[in-house]
XYZ file of C-alpha atoms in Angstrom:
725
model
C 46.437 -14.591 -43.038
C 47.540 -11.239 -41.741
C 45.117 -9.417 -39.466
C 44.017 -5.979 -40.580
C 43.586 -3.414 -37.818
C 40.472 -1.943 -39.381
C 36.808 -2.530 -38.858
C 35.481 -3.760 -42.193
C 36.904 -3.983 -45.660
C 34.308 -3.398 -48.316
C 36.172 -4.198 -51.491
C 36.094 -7.764 -52.753
C 36.356 -8.850 -56.345
C 33.141 -9.810 -58.081
C 32.696 -13.473 -58.897
C 31.805 -14.324 -62.462
C 28.410 -15.738 -63.380
C 30.052 -18.892 -64.707
C 31.747 -19.475 -61.348
C 28.487 -18.976 -59.499
C 26.745 -21.502 -61.716
C 29.505 -24.020 -61.000
C 29.383 -23.512 -57.238
C 27.906 -26.550 -55.500
C 25.657 -25.668 -52.599
C 26.189 -26.971 -49.092
C 23.152 -28.777 -47.745
C 22.438 -29.237 -44.054
C 22.496 -33.003 -44.585
C 26.049 -32.936 -45.962
C 27.315 -31.202 -42.818
C 26.299 -34.218 -40.758
C 26.659 -37.201 -43.113
C 30.452 -37.292 -43.181
C 30.944 -35.428 -46.461
C 33.386 -33.013 -44.841
C 34.958 -35.439 -42.385
C 38.746 -35.142 -42.052
C 41.283 -37.957 -41.998
C 43.025 -38.228 -38.658
C 45.269 -40.454 -36.595
C 42.870 -42.161 -34.192
C 43.844 -42.664 -30.563
C 47.441 -41.578 -31.133
C 49.578 -42.448 -28.119
C 53.294 -42.287 -27.467
C 54.920 -45.382 -26.025
C 57.035 -44.995 -22.897
C 60.119 -47.182 -23.350
C 60.389 -47.364 -27.139
C 60.737 -44.671 -29.758
C 57.321 -45.524 -31.137
C 53.725 -44.359 -31.224
C 50.535 -46.392 -31.397
C 47.368 -45.850 -33.405
C 43.961 -47.524 -33.285
C 42.974 -48.770 -36.746
C 39.726 -50.270 -38.035
C 39.464 -52.673 -40.975
C 36.149 -51.934 -42.681
C 36.164 -55.147 -44.699
C 36.958 -57.501 -41.850
C 35.228 -55.349 -39.212
C 38.220 -55.773 -36.932
C 40.304 -53.419 -34.785
C 44.059 -53.320 -34.493
C 46.388 -51.379 -32.232
C 49.493 -50.791 -34.322
C 52.915 -49.478 -33.320
C 54.926 -47.231 -35.648
C 58.554 -46.164 -35.501
C 58.979 -42.409 -34.944
C 62.023 -42.215 -37.200
C 60.878 -44.211 -40.228
C 57.088 -43.989 -39.715
C 57.012 -47.659 -40.685
C 54.717 -50.011 -38.826
C 56.852 -51.993 -36.395
C 54.226 -54.430 -35.210
C 50.576 -54.996 -34.542
C 50.292 -54.900 -30.785
C 46.739 -56.232 -30.751
C 44.332 -57.606 -33.342
C 40.689 -58.196 -32.417
C 40.422 -60.760 -35.237
C 41.986 -63.299 -32.881
C 39.670 -62.441 -29.997
C 35.964 -62.639 -30.939
C 34.939 -61.286 -27.519
C 36.324 -57.883 -28.572
C 33.609 -56.667 -30.940
C 34.782 -53.075 -30.849
C 37.465 -51.021 -29.071
C 36.279 -47.732 -27.579
C 39.485 -46.921 -25.716
C 42.867 -48.397 -24.834
C 45.813 -47.677 -22.537
C 49.360 -49.021 -22.798
C 51.163 -49.372 -19.481
C 54.429 -47.591 -18.660
C 56.549 -50.646 -19.449
C 54.860 -51.071 -22.843
C 54.068 -54.761 -22.354
C 50.378 -54.654 -21.440
C 47.285 -52.967 -22.876
C 44.020 -52.173 -21.152
C 41.252 -52.495 -23.753
C 37.761 -51.064 -23.316
C 34.717 -52.467 -25.113
C 30.944 -52.183 -24.633
C 31.212 -48.441 -24.036
C 28.323 -46.820 -22.162
C 28.431 -43.053 -21.595
C 27.394 -41.572 -18.254
C 28.111 -37.830 -18.427
C 30.510 -35.689 -20.477
C 33.701 -37.606 -19.645
C 32.572 -40.615 -17.622
C 31.617 -44.005 -18.970
C 31.557 -47.685 -18.103
C 33.052 -50.467 -20.192
C 33.954 -54.109 -20.091
C 37.735 -54.140 -19.793
C 40.335 -56.675 -20.802
C 44.050 -56.794 -20.075
C 46.172 -57.929 -22.999
C 49.704 -59.212 -22.440
C 51.669 -58.328 -25.589
C 54.432 -60.895 -25.072
C 52.271 -63.912 -24.235
C 49.381 -62.753 -26.457
C 46.897 -63.590 -23.716
C 43.697 -61.716 -22.949
C 42.302 -61.475 -19.412
C 38.874 -60.149 -18.531
C 39.218 -57.863 -15.520
C 35.617 -58.076 -14.377
C 32.296 -59.375 -15.640
C 30.895 -55.993 -14.671
C 31.070 -52.771 -16.675
C 33.648 -50.837 -14.654
C 35.204 -47.373 -14.603
C 38.721 -45.984 -14.954
C 40.967 -49.060 -14.521
C 44.555 -48.060 -13.771
C 47.594 -50.337 -13.873
C 50.369 -49.808 -11.396
C 53.812 -49.170 -12.889
C 54.837 -52.834 -12.820
C 51.561 -53.942 -14.374
C 50.906 -56.381 -11.528
C 47.731 -54.779 -10.174
C 44.777 -52.857 -11.563
C 42.682 -50.466 -9.488
C 39.188 -49.689 -10.750
C 35.782 -48.414 -9.662
C 32.437 -50.169 -9.775
C 29.166 -48.817 -8.382
C 30.884 -46.159 -6.247
C 33.432 -48.512 -4.666
C 37.106 -49.195 -5.404
C 38.635 -52.577 -6.202
C 42.122 -53.946 -6.851
C 42.607 -56.792 -9.339
C 45.759 -58.894 -9.007
C 46.925 -59.752 -12.529
C 48.810 -62.943 -11.628
C 46.339 -64.538 -9.213
C 43.219 -63.082 -10.925
C 41.991 -62.253 -7.427
C 39.911 -59.113 -6.839
C 39.954 -57.234 -3.535
C 37.258 -54.710 -2.654
C 38.924 -51.861 -0.774
C 35.884 -49.668 0.021
C 32.438 -50.808 1.078
C 30.442 -47.653 1.757
C 29.793 -46.626 -1.841
C 26.155 -45.834 -2.534
C 24.403 -43.993 -5.377
C 23.631 -40.366 -4.554
C 25.400 -40.741 -1.229
C 29.048 -41.914 -1.199
C 31.441 -42.109 -4.164
C 34.921 -43.591 -3.816
C 37.625 -42.778 -6.344
C 35.320 -41.368 -9.021
C 34.383 -37.690 -9.169
C 30.852 -36.436 -8.664
C 28.940 -34.658 -11.452
C 30.248 -31.157 -10.778
C 33.904 -32.192 -10.460
C 33.682 -34.155 -13.702
C 32.081 -31.276 -15.587
C 34.043 -28.340 -14.211
C 37.378 -29.790 -13.102
C 37.373 -32.113 -16.144
C 38.490 -35.366 -14.554
C 36.815 -38.624 -13.556
C 39.497 -40.854 -12.006
C 40.086 -39.598 -8.479
C 42.698 -42.177 -7.476
C 46.385 -42.739 -8.217
C 49.079 -45.376 -7.666
C 52.396 -44.458 -6.118
C 55.669 -45.198 -7.935
C 56.129 -48.745 -6.596
C 52.481 -49.781 -6.465
C 52.327 -50.115 -2.695
C 49.906 -47.255 -2.037
C 46.683 -46.145 -3.689
C 45.485 -42.611 -2.933
C 41.831 -41.757 -3.529
C 39.228 -39.067 -2.928
C 35.900 -39.850 -1.290
C 32.825 -37.756 -2.099
C 30.042 -37.579 0.476
C 27.011 -36.293 -1.442
C 24.506 -36.769 1.357
C 23.737 -33.054 1.805
C 23.861 -32.125 -1.897
C 20.405 -31.255 -3.303
C 18.891 -33.697 -5.780
C 18.020 -32.861 -9.371
C 15.697 -35.066 -11.391
C 14.969 -35.432 -15.103
C 12.234 -37.427 -16.783
C 13.465 -39.777 -19.495
C 10.513 -40.336 -21.808
C 11.725 -43.171 -24.026
C 9.124 -45.332 -25.781
C 7.586 -47.128 -22.833
C 4.206 -46.547 -21.257
C 5.626 -44.624 -18.314
C 8.658 -42.303 -18.320
C 11.646 -43.151 -16.146
C 13.142 -40.622 -13.770
C 16.883 -39.956 -13.588
C 17.870 -38.594 -10.182
C 21.342 -37.290 -9.382
C 23.084 -34.885 -7.029
C 23.693 -31.473 -8.564
C 24.939 -28.585 -6.400
C 23.573 -25.310 -7.758
C 25.242 -21.997 -7.003
C 25.145 -21.273 -3.276
C 24.007 -24.799 -2.332
C 25.886 -27.582 -0.543
C 28.767 -29.300 -2.305
C 29.834 -32.859 -1.656
C 32.196 -33.118 1.302
C 35.512 -34.454 0.044
C 38.123 -36.398 1.965
C 41.490 -37.906 1.054
C 42.518 -41.493 1.806
C 45.544 -43.796 1.352
C 45.182 -47.554 0.886
C 48.170 -49.725 1.811
C 48.187 -52.743 -0.525
C 50.308 -55.078 1.604
C 48.462 -54.333 4.836
C 44.970 -53.972 3.247
C 44.408 -50.925 5.444
C 43.121 -47.436 4.665
C 44.462 -44.263 6.250
C 42.461 -41.024 6.355
C 44.445 -37.876 5.509
C 43.294 -34.868 7.509
C 43.854 -31.822 5.304
C 42.721 -29.423 8.013
C 41.286 -27.146 5.337
C 38.280 -24.850 5.454
C 34.848 -26.428 5.653
C 34.082 -25.807 1.989
C 36.997 -26.725 -0.238
C 37.814 -28.686 -3.364
C 40.461 -31.291 -4.195
C 40.716 -30.821 -7.972
C 43.915 -32.885 -8.449
C 45.964 -35.599 -6.729
C 49.193 -37.060 -8.122
C 52.010 -39.082 -6.618
C 55.473 -37.573 -6.995
C 58.546 -39.571 -8.064
C 59.020 -40.326 -4.392
C 56.721 -43.285 -3.682
C 56.082 -41.899 -0.217
C 55.024 -38.398 -1.267
C 51.602 -37.540 -2.701
C 50.910 -34.117 -4.201
C 47.470 -32.640 -3.622
C 45.948 -29.459 -5.018
C 43.219 -27.827 -2.938
C 41.007 -24.824 -3.657
C 38.862 -22.795 -1.312
C 35.212 -22.472 -2.320
C 35.732 -19.027 -3.894
C 38.593 -20.611 -5.888
C 40.840 -17.605 -5.319
C 43.392 -19.562 -3.295
C 45.086 -22.712 -4.570
C 47.405 -24.745 -2.355
C 49.853 -27.424 -3.444
C 50.379 -29.884 -0.601
C 52.873 -32.727 -0.179
C 51.437 -35.593 1.880
C 53.701 -38.107 3.611
C 52.070 -41.429 2.750
C 53.532 -43.167 5.814
C 52.145 -40.693 8.356
C 49.334 -38.940 6.491
C 50.744 -35.549 7.472
C 51.109 -32.814 4.890
C 53.209 -29.733 4.135
C 52.014 -26.716 2.163
C 54.553 -26.357 -0.634
C 52.998 -23.623 -2.740
C 50.179 -21.137 -2.346
C 48.666 -19.003 -5.111
C 46.017 -16.321 -4.636
C 44.138 -14.054 -7.017
C 41.553 -11.305 -6.631
C 39.296 -13.239 -9.023
C 40.187 -16.959 -9.251
C 43.123 -19.325 -9.720
C 43.023 -21.920 -12.493
C 43.917 -25.518 -11.688
C 46.964 -26.754 -13.592
C 47.374 -30.130 -15.307
C 51.005 -29.384 -16.117
C 52.541 -30.362 -12.784
C 55.684 -32.357 -13.655
C 58.107 -33.778 -11.116
C 61.800 -34.055 -11.924
C 64.192 -36.653 -10.477
C 64.954 -34.511 -7.434
C 61.220 -33.872 -6.891
C 61.610 -30.260 -7.936
C 58.679 -29.520 -10.187
C 57.472 -27.673 -13.258
C 54.281 -25.661 -12.815
C 52.237 -23.316 -14.986
C 50.539 -20.216 -13.633
C 49.108 -16.872 -14.757
C 50.086 -15.175 -11.495
C 52.083 -12.538 -13.417
C 49.216 -11.746 -15.784
C 49.884 -14.353 -18.494
C 50.072 -18.138 -18.263
C 53.735 -19.155 -18.064
C 56.034 -21.991 -17.010
C 57.840 -21.979 -13.643
C 60.417 -24.273 -12.051
C 60.178 -24.741 -8.268
C 62.426 -26.520 -5.799
C 60.883 -29.441 -3.907
C 60.334 -27.159 -0.904
C 58.214 -24.759 -2.980
C 60.822 -22.026 -3.376
C 60.990 -20.541 -6.869
C 64.016 -21.718 -8.817
C 63.293 -20.033 -12.142
C 60.579 -18.451 -14.266
C 61.125 -20.383 -17.487
C 58.960 -18.422 -19.949
C 57.848 -14.797 -19.889
C 56.165 -12.206 -22.080
C 52.778 -10.729 -22.922
C 51.535 -14.025 -24.352
C 50.179 -17.320 -23.039
C 51.577 -20.825 -22.813
C 48.657 -22.924 -24.073
C 50.000 -26.472 -23.807
C 52.825 -28.201 -21.960
C 54.220 -31.257 -23.762
C 56.973 -32.484 -21.493
C 60.505 -32.274 -20.155
C 63.578 -33.932 -21.634
C 65.988 -34.476 -18.766
C 68.808 -35.459 -21.133
C 69.196 -31.905 -22.426
C 67.161 -30.169 -19.688
C 64.644 -28.839 -22.203
C 60.921 -28.122 -21.940
C 58.564 -28.403 -24.909
C 55.382 -26.370 -25.073
C 52.786 -24.614 -27.237
C 52.028 -20.903 -27.060
C 50.288 -17.956 -28.730
C 53.414 -15.840 -28.972
C 52.733 -15.216 -32.677
C 49.202 -13.988 -31.966
C 46.349 -15.136 -29.771
C 44.498 -16.797 -32.673
C 47.504 -18.969 -33.601
C 49.369 -21.837 -31.949
C 53.055 -22.714 -32.350
C 55.363 -25.322 -30.820
C 58.500 -24.254 -28.939
C 61.399 -25.608 -26.923
C 63.258 -23.827 -24.147
C 65.955 -24.810 -21.656
C 64.901 -25.304 -18.063
C 66.955 -22.223 -17.175
C 64.819 -20.109 -19.547
C 67.453 -19.809 -22.277
C 67.769 -20.976 -25.904
C 64.106 -20.691 -26.833
C 63.371 -22.105 -30.307
C 60.247 -22.136 -32.451
C 59.869 -25.687 -33.758
C 56.742 -25.284 -35.913
C 57.113 -23.309 -39.113
C 53.696 -23.142 -40.774
C 51.290 -20.426 -39.618
C 48.014 -21.553 -38.108
C 47.337 -24.030 -35.320
C 50.137 -26.487 -34.510
C 49.935 -29.253 -31.928
C 52.697 -31.747 -31.137
C 53.037 -35.369 -30.050
C 56.664 -35.983 -29.072
C 58.618 -39.210 -29.291
C 59.760 -40.643 -25.938
C 63.311 -39.409 -26.575
C 62.032 -36.014 -27.831
C 64.114 -36.301 -31.014
C 60.992 -36.141 -33.190
C 57.446 -34.937 -32.924
C 54.316 -35.426 -34.971
C 52.952 -31.990 -35.803
C 49.195 -31.786 -36.311
C 48.661 -28.581 -38.289
C 45.630 -26.835 -39.692
C 44.539 -23.311 -40.531
C 41.505 -21.528 -41.934
C 42.859 -22.263 -45.419
C 44.584 -25.617 -44.878
C 42.941 -28.877 -43.792
C 44.556 -30.909 -41.001
C 47.818 -32.687 -41.751
C 50.193 -34.799 -39.695
C 53.911 -34.327 -40.306
C 57.006 -35.800 -38.689
C 59.361 -33.024 -37.555
C 62.967 -33.361 -36.419
C 63.024 -31.577 -33.075
C 66.605 -30.279 -33.108
C 66.304 -28.570 -36.484
C 62.555 -28.068 -36.739
C 62.774 -29.510 -40.255
C 60.075 -31.640 -41.838
C 61.166 -35.274 -42.044
C 58.099 -36.899 -43.613
C 54.410 -36.337 -44.180
C 52.291 -38.897 -42.365
C 48.749 -37.989 -43.353
C 46.961 -35.168 -45.147
C 43.499 -34.123 -46.257
C 44.259 -33.160 -49.855
C 41.265 -35.164 -51.063
C 38.955 -33.121 -48.861
C 40.503 -29.868 -50.079
C 39.973 -30.972 -53.676
C 36.410 -31.971 -52.900
C 35.746 -28.522 -51.424
C 36.886 -26.758 -54.592
C 33.553 -27.473 -56.243
C 31.803 -25.709 -53.343
C 33.925 -22.589 -53.954
C 33.639 -21.675 -50.280
C 34.011 -18.118 -49.014
C 37.013 -17.321 -46.858
C 37.265 -16.317 -43.244
C 38.597 -12.754 -43.120
C 40.309 -12.299 -39.764
C 39.983 -8.802 -38.310
C 40.579 -6.783 -35.197
C 37.480 -5.012 -33.880
C 37.726 -2.273 -31.256
C 35.110 -2.033 -28.532
C 33.896 1.206 -26.966
C 36.688 1.298 -24.379
C 39.450 0.615 -26.899
C 40.085 -3.114 -26.406
C 41.207 -5.015 -29.485
C 38.808 -7.899 -30.077
C 39.612 -10.838 -32.339
C 37.025 -11.496 -35.012
C 36.327 -12.939 -38.414
C 33.881 -12.205 -41.216
C 32.449 -14.629 -43.751
C 30.943 -12.918 -46.803
C 29.063 -14.428 -49.727
C 31.410 -15.475 -52.512
C 29.691 -13.060 -54.906
C 29.833 -10.220 -52.400
C 28.902 -6.877 -53.942
C 29.741 -3.806 -51.818
C 26.941 -1.906 -53.553
C 24.332 -4.301 -52.118
C 23.008 -4.613 -48.565
C 23.303 -7.911 -46.717
C 21.733 -9.324 -43.562
C 24.256 -10.222 -40.834
C 24.219 -13.148 -38.427
C 26.623 -12.888 -35.481
C 27.898 -16.042 -33.796
C 29.709 -16.258 -30.456
C 30.214 -18.276 -27.284
C 31.872 -15.655 -25.049
C 32.386 -17.770 -21.919
C 35.318 -17.034 -19.562
C 38.613 -18.115 -21.079
C 36.979 -19.435 -24.255
C 37.948 -18.771 -27.850
C 35.987 -19.051 -31.114
C 38.214 -16.954 -33.369
C 41.191 -19.193 -34.172
C 43.233 -19.835 -37.272
C 42.315 -23.507 -37.619
C 40.297 -25.786 -39.890
C 36.522 -25.780 -40.034
C 34.067 -27.367 -37.651
C 30.395 -28.104 -38.304
C 29.298 -24.580 -37.391
C 31.728 -23.168 -39.955
C 30.127 -25.255 -42.691
C 26.699 -24.077 -41.574
C 27.912 -20.493 -41.733
C 29.237 -21.147 -45.261
C 25.781 -22.481 -46.144
C 24.212 -19.245 -44.922
C 26.809 -17.216 -46.848
C 25.803 -19.124 -49.974
C 22.255 -17.981 -49.252
C 23.283 -14.330 -49.085
C 24.162 -13.745 -45.415
C 27.271 -12.239 -43.859
C 28.430 -14.133 -40.753
C 30.510 -12.356 -38.093
C 32.179 -13.819 -35.006
C 33.839 -11.727 -32.290
C 35.582 -12.823 -29.083
C 34.772 -10.059 -26.629
C 36.000 -9.279 -23.162
C 36.180 -12.301 -20.880
C 37.450 -14.673 -23.546
C 40.880 -16.251 -23.321
C 44.524 -16.214 -24.403
C 44.993 -12.434 -24.151
C 46.076 -12.230 -20.522
C 44.413 -12.468 -17.123
C 43.126 -8.877 -17.019
C 41.224 -9.251 -20.304
C 39.795 -12.600 -19.214
C 38.870 -11.699 -15.645
C 37.293 -8.279 -16.261
C 33.879 -10.002 -16.230
C 34.328 -11.217 -12.638
C 31.090 -11.068 -10.599
C 29.134 -9.784 -13.630
C 28.923 -12.567 -16.216
C 27.021 -11.300 -19.230
C 27.572 -7.572 -18.732
C 30.726 -6.606 -20.649
C 30.418 -9.593 -22.981
C 26.957 -8.446 -24.106
C 28.112 -4.840 -24.379
C 30.860 -5.900 -26.795
C 28.498 -7.862 -29.044
C 26.015 -4.964 -29.110
C 28.755 -2.426 -29.848
C 30.118 -4.463 -32.767
C 26.589 -4.936 -34.112
C 26.036 -1.173 -34.021
C 29.274 -0.604 -35.892
C 28.293 -3.196 -38.463
C 24.987 -1.424 -38.933
C 26.876 1.686 -40.080
C 28.520 -0.127 -42.990
C 27.046 0.718 -46.364
C 26.660 -2.927 -47.386
C 25.002 -4.093 -44.128
C 21.218 -4.154 -43.843
C 20.969 -2.424 -40.465
C 17.440 -3.715 -39.861
C 18.495 -7.331 -40.408
C 21.159 -8.178 -37.821
C 20.812 -11.402 -35.846
C 22.827 -13.336 -33.265
C 22.996 -16.950 -32.162
C 24.896 -19.161 -29.734
C 24.870 -22.395 -27.745
C 25.105 -22.810 -23.960
C 26.925 -19.683 -22.701
C 26.439 -18.409 -26.253
C 22.686 -18.974 -25.889
C 22.735 -16.985 -22.650
C 24.519 -14.249 -24.604
C 22.252 -14.226 -27.658
C 19.155 -14.056 -25.442
C 20.576 -11.098 -23.519
C 21.714 -9.351 -26.687
C 18.258 -9.509 -28.288
C 16.431 -8.522 -25.110
C 18.761 -5.683 -24.130
C 19.328 -4.321 -27.642
C 15.944 -4.752 -29.283
C 16.722 -1.750 -31.508
C 19.898 -3.427 -32.837
C 19.060 -7.119 -33.228
C 16.113 -8.394 -35.201
C 16.497 -12.123 -34.490
C 18.228 -14.416 -31.997
C 18.585 -18.173 -31.609
C 19.508 -19.519 -28.173
C 20.411 -23.210 -27.937
C 20.581 -24.795 -24.465
C 21.094 -21.422 -22.762
C 21.664 -20.595 -19.130
C 18.867 -18.133 -18.323
C 19.859 -17.521 -14.698
C 23.197 -18.365 -13.115
C 21.217 -19.281 -10.009
C 20.304 -22.497 -11.869
C 23.881 -23.487 -12.708
C 26.449 -25.467 -10.715
C 28.628 -24.301 -7.843
C 32.128 -24.833 -9.233
C 31.705 -22.989 -12.528
C 29.337 -20.267 -11.405
C 30.942 -19.349 -8.099
C 34.398 -19.250 -9.714
C 33.250 -16.197 -11.666
C 30.309 -14.897 -9.601
C 30.881 -15.969 -5.968
C 27.567 -17.138 -4.443
C 24.061 -15.723 -5.001
C 23.959 -14.920 -1.304
C 27.027 -12.675 -1.739
C 26.325 -11.286 -5.212
C 22.573 -11.258 -5.835
C 22.710 -8.253 -8.164
C 25.413 -9.862 -10.315
C 23.198 -12.903 -10.805
C 19.960 -11.045 -11.481
C 21.000 -7.893 -13.340
C 22.456 -9.911 -16.209
C 19.864 -12.670 -16.375
C 17.800 -12.976 -19.597
C 14.774 -13.547 -17.356
C 15.240 -10.063 -15.886
C 15.259 -8.498 -19.369
C 12.564 -10.688 -20.945
C 10.054 -7.821 -20.933
C 12.184 -5.990 -23.522
C 11.741 -8.659 -26.212
C 10.588 -7.172 -29.523
C 12.258 -9.227 -32.243
C 12.234 -12.866 -33.287
C 13.399 -15.314 -30.642
C 13.915 -19.064 -31.033
C 14.654 -20.974 -27.807
C 15.936 -24.572 -28.102
C 16.670 -27.106 -25.348
C 16.965 -30.851 -24.659
C 14.959 -32.306 -21.784
C 17.801 -34.650 -20.697
C 20.389 -31.868 -20.449
C 22.244 -32.799 -17.255
C 24.495 -29.754 -17.620
C 22.307 -26.714 -18.373
C 18.987 -28.047 -17.174
C 15.853 -27.596 -19.263
C 14.572 -25.742 -16.193
C 16.453 -22.740 -17.610
C 14.290 -22.774 -20.724
C 11.057 -23.528 -18.889
C 11.427 -20.617 -16.477
C 12.184 -18.222 -19.332
C 9.263 -19.603 -21.358
C 6.921 -19.016 -18.421
C 8.237 -15.482 -18.027
C 7.738 -14.668 -21.710
C 4.251 -16.203 -21.668
C 3.315 -14.166 -18.604
C 4.431 -11.080 -20.532
C 2.352 -12.139 -23.558
C 5.451 -12.138 -25.765
C 5.456 -13.825 -29.152
C 8.403 -16.194 -29.559
C 9.280 -19.678 -30.796
C 10.608 -22.666 -28.914
C 11.732 -26.187 -29.688
C 12.185 -28.965 -27.141
C 14.122 -32.173 -27.835
C 12.938 -35.052 -25.617
C 15.690 -37.139 -23.997
C 18.508 -35.134 -25.614
C 21.396 -33.839 -23.542
C 23.397 -30.623 -23.786
C 24.828 -31.629 -27.174
C 21.393 -32.351 -28.738
C 22.601 -35.091 -31.070
C 21.941 -38.686 -32.122
C 20.557 -40.088 -35.363
C 19.092 -37.294 -37.485
C 18.794 -34.902 -34.534
C 21.547 -32.466 -35.524
C 20.373 -32.383 -39.141
C 16.815 -31.641 -38.027
C 18.026 -28.990 -35.567
C 20.177 -27.139 -38.093
C 17.458 -27.407 -40.735
C 15.096 -25.733 -38.280
C 17.644 -22.995 -37.537
C 18.342 -22.476 -41.242
C 14.674 -22.050 -42.046
C 14.259 -19.727 -39.085
C 17.106 -17.501 -40.277
C 15.748 -17.457 -43.838
C 12.271 -16.549 -42.612
C 13.055 -14.207 -39.713
C 16.301 -12.523 -40.794
């Protein structure tokens, strides 16, 4: 769909009465009962030594799991790597990993979630050739990692690290000081997991002789507690370390364990007192460990090379920014230990090639667009494969380019969102495509020509099913804010839209730094809910304002030190422009959002009580003083340094301006945005004698889900919109 550089387009064809009568209505229950679920390739992984990919399959009739390997060229199943039918101890498979020599599989069962990414499981090691299954530990462990040869497995249990010898079945405990809420070895603490998005903080070197790991000393980190109500006579209390903005972080240290000597060496990084280690990764040289460090303000990132034999390090690369530097997951080492690196140091995220001493060899990609995914490097033809938004920030396409920056080719051909899984030899890739008009499909593409080889999977049945709902379309638009920025947006209008009528408008947004809601991809659950509201006569509008991502560093980082200022201004400005349209009921404009979006919708209603009639805030931050160090200080520095930035844009500060309808929703077991945020705002509104509504979900986390929870939540929000907007 081509974007129109106008504000609103009034003219839409009328829908006939007969069509309206045939239109099936979306119910809240159908959003959550699987009616609109898409077919997908589950746990798709590329093998390392064979031109194959693996998929996790489930046999409904037999209630068994299989891990099957398929040939990239023919798409035919080559073999079943594992079948749980032969191993009754494997009741279900929650995760699996195939080692780098493709002869062993780590299988996780008895999954138990901890936080957003972390979990414990009972793990088994399956030998594909001998068809034998070995239980690694009787305990539910975390993050087992095979060395390259598959002879040893490192894992974490109760804050300590262990090494399991596959042949002897002997387990060696390599740390002994692990203690809950005190010392963590090899597993990240809460804030690292949430904000740096990784859990396993250890890595094997190339020959399996050294294990590097990070230690977290949480002793001085303040404690946060949550009551878990359950069904027993007395609630239980969950207590964990959570560093709020301006408070103490865990002290991190780096260590190297020598397997043959059973000794541990401390690596002195000689960094500032407050710093982060957001990534560690061994290079191709078994004796060289790469380490990324960030200062507390996160505006200086260092790439260090550590000599594993001496523990001494060299600073290879240093990046600074007036706002912050993003951590990269795209660090790739070539045979000569030169490396590929992504950075937005020139204003847009691009690919760079550096020598092993840190000197720049070549800027591989360039332009006023962002590289959004790095897929890999084919050393045979010296080619890099990546995804970018070169065709527009709401779209994603797959490209190849030579390491020297020449011969760039677009490999995806269908407009929308394209994501690739490449074969080990890079001759083929599986393209996962979707758009706002086309459900997800998986297609085999020949890399050299970009031509479609075969279709693997589609969702034609879902598309046919949706025809009876006669859904409205997403109309993608460009909105201009008051200072002339082009903002991506979309509008969903009722199918029987009549420009002579007036409609209430509900605005939806998230607005967090670097985020994006307006994308040309298939629908999520919120889209279906918005279609439901459109069927009930509402117009839904979504706009990505300043601070959101994929339009360059300046656009994203303009909100630095003032989260919630420019973002709120953009939502208010668009709402005012909407109010001028002849078919918009100016007195019936609402806004809603979740998490950062709840922070935004609260501020929008409070600060623009003459524009918005109604707001729903789900799990909102109400003061950045209550949120964690890593996220908050990245954009705001500390409260001690930037008190006005924290307080001037807090919904609590503006609570006295509330005039419209306000629904505040939160879960009591939200370990991320604590229910404290809601409680403090509730107390403030009560002290001001303000009339508002609130809904608390006992024992529900930031996602507020489980059983019928989401259905009940969205039913409540639907009824609130129908009544209050």
